[in-house]
Amino acid sequence: MTQTTEFTNRIVLVTGAARGIGAATATQLHQHGAIVVAADHVFASSILTEHAPNWFQVKLDVTSQQGVQQLVDNIERQIGAIEYLANVAGILHMGSMLTVSIEQWQQTFAVNCHGAFYVCQCVADKMKARRRGAIVAVGSNAAATPRVNMGAYCASKAALNAMIKTLGLELARFNIRCNIVAPGSTDTLMQQQLWRDAEGAKHTIAGDLDQFKVGIPLGRIASPNDIANSILFLLSEHARHITMTNLVVDGGATLGH
Ligand SMILES: NC(=O)c1ccc[n+]([C@@H]2O[C@H](COP(=O)([O-])OP(=O)(O)OC[C@H]3O[C@@H](n4cnc5c(N)ncnc54)[C@H](O)[C@@H]3O)[C@@H](O)[C@H]2O)c1
């Protein structure tokens, strides 16, 4: 059910919106009355189309700077001013630092870091002229806590953190806030692919000292909505005095690091 809120009839761009955390974020924003542009590279058409009232869907590969620029220009021309950005698109390649291929390393950075840079730079430029807007990028608790076999991912998310905080610093004088939501293990395809059997979630919660993982003190895997709740909070006026923050939402898995 749609509610009337501060998001009502305001335009939000969500990347990585086809499933998982991005889909939950786009859905919640829509339920809060926003005009949502859900973008993802798995969507069929690169033509910006209204699939349901106030729900636009479009194919976007965030690794294409040109594609990003075209989409942002099209949204502003066809729908109106983008007031919120949730940059959720991300990928994970598992592999040891000693064996990860150059291609996997570069692809990880292409999506998690460079793609986020293209989208944020493009949208921030429009917001700056209007002196209004809020940006949230989805990072990871692995940005600050090293994880075995996740070197490329950890490094790409650490770079994303530095990029978003610097953007937030530069944009503060233009009344634009930039923050990071850093999930821990969350029940999406990205996480489920790491589970070897039906007990996967249980093992993740219990931890694995051989991998130097202490487990999840709150005793559960996050739902995509748990993460979306924090994204909406940081986009909203409730967070009007918060910028350059990294909000870790991991049930305590990195011990408040
Ligand atoms: N699931 C977790 O445990 C977890 C933990 C920490 C951080 N994260 C982060 O949360 C974000 C969302 O991940 P998720 O768990 O929902 O995973 P997911 O794999 O279910 O969803 C990722 C989405 O991003 C899209 N995407 C990937 N590459 C893209 C590209 N080049 N252009 C546009 N879209 C692209 C995918 O199609 C997919 O819809 C990611 O940034 C991820 O790194 C997830």
Short mmCIF file of C-alpha atoms and ligand atoms in Angstrom, two decimals:
data_model
loop_
_atom_site.label_atom_id
_atom_site.label_comp_id
_atom_site.label_asym_id
_atom_site.label_seq_id
_atom_site.Cartn_x
_atom_site.Cartn_y
_atom_site.Cartn_z
CA MET A 1 0.00 0.00 0.00
CA THR A 2 1.33 3.47 -0.90
CA GLN A 3 1.74 5.92 1.98
CA THR A 4 2.13 9.70 1.80
CA THR A 5 5.63 10.52 3.03
CA GLU A 6 8.52 12.85 2.31
CA PHE A 7 9.33 10.54 -0.63
CA THR A 8 5.90 11.02 -2.24
CA ASN A 9 6.21 12.03 -5.91
CA ARG A 10 9.98 12.50 -5.58
CA ILE A 11 12.20 10.71 -8.04
CA VAL A 12 14.66 8.07 -6.90
CA LEU A 13 17.14 6.07 -8.96
CA VAL A 14 17.99 2.61 -7.61
CA THR A 15 20.73 0.56 -9.30
CA GLY A 16 20.91 -3.21 -8.91
CA ALA A 17 17.13 -3.15 -8.49
CA ALA A 18 16.24 -6.49 -10.12
CA ARG A 19 16.64 -8.57 -6.98
CA GLY A 20 17.97 -8.75 -3.44
CA ILE A 21 18.73 -5.55 -1.53
CA GLY A 22 18.17 -3.30 -4.57
CA ALA A 23 14.71 -4.76 -5.22
CA ALA A 24 13.74 -4.41 -1.54
CA THR A 25 14.94 -0.79 -1.52
CA ALA A 26 13.08 0.12 -4.71
CA THR A 27 9.90 -1.58 -3.45
CA GLN A 28 10.00 0.16 -0.07
CA LEU A 29 10.59 3.56 -1.69
CA HIS A 30 7.67 2.92 -4.03
CA GLN A 31 5.47 2.00 -1.07
CA HIS A 32 6.52 5.31 0.49
CA GLY A 33 5.16 7.12 -2.57
CA ALA A 34 8.37 7.72 -4.51
CA ILE A 35 8.60 7.69 -8.29
CA VAL A 36 11.07 4.86 -8.68
CA VAL A 37 13.48 4.27 -11.54
CA ALA A 38 14.61 0.68 -11.05
CA ALA A 39 17.79 0.06 -13.07
CA ASP A 40 19.66 -3.20 -13.53
CA HIS A 41 21.72 -4.85 -16.26
CA VAL A 42 19.40 -7.89 -16.29
CA PHE A 43 16.32 -5.88 -17.30
CA ALA A 44 15.29 -6.39 -20.92
CA SER A 45 14.91 -2.91 -22.35
CA SER A 46 17.13 0.14 -22.22
CA ILE A 47 14.11 2.31 -23.00
CA LEU A 48 12.86 4.07 -19.88
CA THR A 49 9.33 2.70 -19.50
CA GLU A 50 6.64 3.08 -16.84
CA HIS A 51 5.75 -0.53 -15.97
CA ALA A 52 3.27 0.42 -13.23
CA PRO A 53 2.22 3.81 -11.87
CA ASN A 54 5.36 5.57 -10.60
CA TRP A 55 7.49 2.48 -11.34
CA PHE A 56 9.94 2.86 -14.22
CA GLN A 57 12.22 0.00 -15.18
CA VAL A 58 15.30 0.18 -17.38
CA LYS A 59 18.31 -1.87 -18.42
CA LEU A 60 21.51 -0.26 -17.19
CA ASP A 61 25.02 -1.64 -16.98
CA VAL A 62 26.70 0.62 -14.44
CA THR A 63 30.13 -0.15 -15.95
CA SER A 64 29.21 1.93 -19.01
CA GLN A 65 29.87 5.59 -18.24
CA GLN A 66 28.06 6.54 -21.45
CA GLY A 67 25.04 4.39 -20.56
CA VAL A 68 24.86 5.95 -17.11
CA GLN A 69 25.05 9.50 -18.51
CA GLN A 70 22.34 8.74 -21.08
CA LEU A 71 20.01 7.27 -18.48
CA VAL A 72 20.45 10.12 -16.02
CA ASP A 73 19.81 12.66 -18.81
CA ASN A 74 16.74 10.71 -19.96
CA ILE A 75 15.29 10.51 -16.45
CA GLU A 76 15.70 14.26 -15.93
CA ARG A 77 14.20 15.03 -19.35
CA GLN A 78 11.30 12.54 -19.30
CA ILE A 79 10.37 12.30 -15.61
CA GLY A 80 12.07 15.11 -13.70
CA ALA A 81 14.75 15.88 -11.14
CA ILE A 82 16.42 12.93 -9.41
CA GLU A 83 16.28 13.70 -5.68
CA TYR A 84 17.57 10.45 -4.25
CA LEU A 85 20.09 7.86 -5.40
CA ALA A 86 20.51 4.36 -3.98
CA ASN A 87 23.55 2.78 -5.57
CA VAL A 88 23.09 -0.91 -4.80
CA ALA A 89 24.53 -2.79 -7.82
CA GLY A 90 27.45 -4.98 -6.84
CA ILE A 91 29.19 -8.28 -7.57
CA LEU A 92 31.29 -10.75 -5.61
CA HIS A 93 34.05 -12.99 -6.99
CA MET A 94 35.48 -15.41 -4.48
CA GLY A 95 39.19 -16.14 -4.78
CA SER A 96 42.44 -16.00 -2.90
CA MET A 97 44.66 -12.95 -3.33
CA LEU A 98 47.28 -15.35 -4.72
CA THR A 99 45.10 -16.73 -7.48
CA VAL A 100 42.43 -14.13 -8.30
CA SER A 101 42.67 -13.35 -12.01
CA ILE A 102 43.29 -9.86 -13.37
CA GLU A 103 39.90 -10.12 -15.14
CA GLN A 104 38.05 -10.92 -11.90
CA TRP A 105 39.90 -8.16 -10.06
CA GLN A 106 39.09 -5.61 -12.78
CA GLN A 107 35.48 -6.72 -13.16
CA THR A 108 34.93 -6.41 -9.42
CA PHE A 109 36.28 -2.87 -9.44
CA ALA A 110 34.39 -2.07 -12.67
CA VAL A 111 31.03 -2.71 -11.00
CA ASN A 112 31.55 -2.05 -7.28
CA CYS A 113 33.75 0.99 -7.58
CA HIS A 114 33.91 2.50 -11.07
CA GLY A 115 30.22 1.88 -11.78
CA ALA A 116 29.24 3.53 -8.50
CA PHE A 117 31.57 6.42 -9.36
CA TYR A 118 29.90 6.96 -12.77
CA VAL A 119 26.40 6.90 -11.29
CA CYS A 120 27.22 9.07 -8.28
CA GLN A 121 29.20 11.63 -10.29
CA CYS A 122 26.48 11.98 -12.89
CA VAL A 123 23.58 12.26 -10.43
CA ALA A 124 25.53 14.47 -8.00
CA ASP A 125 26.24 16.93 -10.79
CA LYS A 126 22.47 17.38 -11.36
CA MET A 127 21.76 17.57 -7.61
CA LYS A 128 24.49 20.17 -7.07
CA ALA A 129 22.82 22.65 -9.39
CA ARG A 130 19.60 22.32 -7.37
CA ARG A 131 21.32 22.24 -3.95
CA ARG A 132 19.20 19.31 -2.93
CA GLY A 133 19.59 15.53 -2.78
CA ALA A 134 20.71 12.47 -0.86
CA ILE A 135 22.89 9.58 -1.97
CA VAL A 136 23.39 6.18 -0.36
CA ALA A 137 25.83 3.59 -1.69
CA VAL A 138 25.73 0.01 -0.50
CA GLY A 139 29.18 -1.03 0.65
CA SER A 140 29.99 -4.02 2.85
CA ASN A 141 31.27 -4.81 6.32
CA ALA A 142 34.11 -6.49 4.35
CA ALA A 143 35.41 -3.02 3.40
CA ALA A 144 37.00 -2.62 6.81
CA THR A 145 37.36 -6.26 7.94
CA PRO A 146 39.44 -8.54 5.70
CA ARG A 147 37.81 -11.81 4.70
CA VAL A 148 39.58 -14.92 3.39
CA ASN A 149 39.07 -15.33 -0.40
CA MET A 150 37.36 -11.95 -0.74
CA GLY A 151 40.33 -9.66 -1.44
CA ALA A 152 39.05 -8.07 -4.65
CA TYR A 153 35.63 -7.48 -3.10
CA CYS A 154 37.05 -6.06 0.16
CA ALA A 155 39.36 -3.72 -1.76
CA SER A 156 36.61 -2.54 -4.13
CA LYS A 157 34.27 -1.75 -1.23
CA ALA A 158 37.04 0.03 0.69
CA ALA A 159 37.64 2.21 -2.37
CA LEU A 160 33.88 2.83 -2.61
CA ASN A 161 33.84 4.01 1.03
CA ALA A 162 36.63 6.51 0.40
CA MET A 163 34.95 7.74 -2.77
CA ILE A 164 31.54 8.28 -1.16
CA LYS A 165 33.00 10.03 1.89
CA THR A 166 35.01 12.39 -0.32
CA LEU A 167 31.93 13.08 -2.43
CA GLY A 168 30.00 13.81 0.76
CA LEU A 169 32.68 16.25 1.89
CA GLU A 170 32.66 18.10 -1.42
CA LEU A 171 28.87 18.21 -1.64
CA ALA A 172 28.03 19.16 1.95
CA ARG A 173 28.07 22.88 1.07
CA PHE A 174 25.48 22.15 -1.61
CA ASN A 175 23.11 20.55 0.91
CA ILE A 176 23.68 17.05 -0.48
CA ARG A 177 24.39 14.15 1.87
CA CYS A 178 26.34 11.03 0.88
CA ASN A 179 26.42 7.93 3.06
CA ILE A 180 27.21 4.23 2.94
CA VAL A 181 25.16 1.31 4.24
CA ALA A 182 27.47 -1.63 4.90
CA PRO A 183 25.60 -4.93 5.16
CA GLY A 184 26.93 -8.15 6.56
CA SER A 185 25.53 -11.52 5.48
CA THR A 186 22.14 -10.84 3.89
CA ASP A 187 19.70 -13.37 2.48
CA THR A 188 20.12 -12.75 -1.26
CA LEU A 189 21.48 -14.73 -4.19
CA MET A 190 24.95 -13.25 -3.60
CA GLN A 191 24.99 -14.78 -0.11
CA GLN A 192 23.13 -17.98 -0.93
CA GLN A 193 25.77 -18.83 -3.56
CA LEU A 194 28.31 -19.06 -0.74
CA TRP A 195 26.30 -21.69 1.12
CA ARG A 196 27.35 -25.26 0.36
CA ASP A 197 24.21 -26.99 1.70
CA ALA A 198 20.89 -26.44 3.47
CA GLU A 199 22.81 -25.68 6.67
CA GLY A 200 24.65 -22.74 5.02
CA ALA A 201 22.81 -20.00 6.89
CA LYS A 202 23.32 -21.82 10.20
CA HIS A 203 27.07 -22.11 9.56
CA THR A 204 27.30 -18.42 8.66
CA ILE A 205 25.55 -17.47 11.90
CA ALA A 206 27.75 -19.81 13.95
CA GLY A 207 30.97 -18.50 12.39
CA ASP A 208 34.11 -20.31 11.28
CA LEU A 209 37.26 -19.66 13.25
CA ASP A 210 39.33 -21.41 10.58
CA GLN A 211 38.26 -18.52 8.31
CA PHE A 212 38.65 -16.02 11.19
CA LYS A 213 34.90 -15.32 11.15
CA VAL A 214 33.31 -14.97 14.58
CA GLY A 215 29.70 -15.43 13.43
CA ILE A 216 26.71 -13.16 13.90
CA PRO A 217 26.04 -12.13 17.52
CA LEU A 218 22.39 -11.25 16.84
CA GLY A 219 21.91 -14.82 15.61
CA ARG A 220 20.32 -14.26 12.21
CA ILE A 221 21.07 -13.47 8.58
CA ALA A 222 19.77 -10.03 7.56
CA SER A 223 16.76 -9.87 5.27
CA PRO A 224 17.00 -7.54 2.25
CA ASN A 225 14.39 -5.36 4.01
CA ASP A 226 16.67 -4.98 7.05
CA ILE A 227 19.21 -3.32 4.76
CA ALA A 228 16.59 -1.35 2.80
CA ASN A 229 15.29 0.11 6.11
CA SER A 230 18.71 1.64 6.77
CA ILE A 231 18.99 2.93 3.20
CA LEU A 232 15.61 4.68 3.50
CA PHE A 233 16.63 6.13 6.85
CA LEU A 234 19.83 7.64 5.45
CA LEU A 235 18.01 9.00 2.40
CA SER A 236 15.31 10.56 4.59
CA GLU A 237 15.12 13.81 6.52
CA HIS A 238 15.48 11.78 9.72
CA ALA A 239 19.15 11.64 8.74
CA ARG A 240 19.39 15.31 7.69
CA HIS A 241 22.48 15.88 9.85
CA ILE A 242 24.25 12.69 8.79
CA THR A 243 26.75 12.64 5.96
CA MET A 244 30.01 10.74 5.20
CA THR A 245 28.86 7.96 7.52
CA ASN A 246 29.33 4.21 7.07
CA LEU A 247 26.35 2.53 8.74
CA VAL A 248 27.23 -1.12 9.39
CA VAL A 249 24.18 -3.39 9.40
CA ASP A 250 25.63 -6.82 10.16
CA GLY A 251 24.11 -8.06 13.42
CA GLY A 252 27.46 -7.46 15.10
CA ALA A 253 29.46 -9.75 12.80
CA THR A 254 32.41 -7.35 12.71
CA LEU A 255 32.11 -6.59 16.44
CA GLY A 256 31.25 -2.93 15.88
CA HIS A 257 34.44 -2.34 13.88
N1 LIG B 1 24.11 -10.26 0.31
C1 LIG B 1 25.08 -9.98 1.14
O1 LIG B 1 25.40 -10.78 2.04
C2 LIG B 1 25.82 -8.67 1.03
C3 LIG B 1 26.73 -8.34 2.05
C4 LIG B 1 27.41 -7.14 1.99
C5 LIG B 1 27.20 -6.28 0.93
N2 LIG B 1 26.33 -6.62 -0.07
C6 LIG B 1 26.15 -5.66 -1.17
O2 LIG B 1 24.78 -5.40 -1.37
C7 LIG B 1 24.55 -5.01 -2.73
C8 LIG B 1 23.38 -5.79 -3.29
O3 LIG B 1 23.73 -7.16 -3.33
P1 LIG B 1 22.69 -8.35 -3.12
O4 LIG B 1 23.10 -9.08 -1.92
O5 LIG B 1 21.30 -7.84 -3.26
O6 LIG B 1 23.15 -9.24 -4.37
P2 LIG B 1 22.39 -9.76 -5.67
O7 LIG B 1 23.43 -10.45 -6.44
O8 LIG B 1 21.15 -10.47 -5.28
O9 LIG B 1 21.95 -8.39 -6.40
C9 LIG B 1 22.86 -7.58 -7.06
C10 LIG B 1 22.12 -6.86 -8.16
O10 LIG B 1 23.07 -6.00 -8.85
C11 LIG B 1 22.86 -6.18 -10.24
N3 LIG B 1 24.10 -5.87 -10.98
C12 LIG B 1 25.26 -6.58 -10.97
N4 LIG B 1 26.12 -6.04 -11.85
C13 LIG B 1 25.50 -4.97 -12.41
C14 LIG B 1 25.87 -4.01 -13.40
N5 LIG B 1 27.08 -4.07 -14.01
N6 LIG B 1 25.00 -3.03 -13.73
C15 LIG B 1 23.78 -2.99 -13.13
N7 LIG B 1 23.35 -3.87 -12.22
C16 LIG B 1 24.21 -4.86 -11.85
C17 LIG B 1 22.46 -7.65 -10.39
O11 LIG B 1 21.82 -7.92 -11.63
C18 LIG B 1 21.53 -7.83 -9.19
O12 LIG B 1 20.20 -7.49 -9.48
C19 LIG B 1 25.87 -5.26 -3.45
O13 LIG B 1 26.55 -4.04 -3.63
C20 LIG B 1 26.63 -6.17 -2.51
O14 LIG B 1 28.02 -6.05 -2.66
C21 LIG B 1 25.63 -7.80 -0.03
#
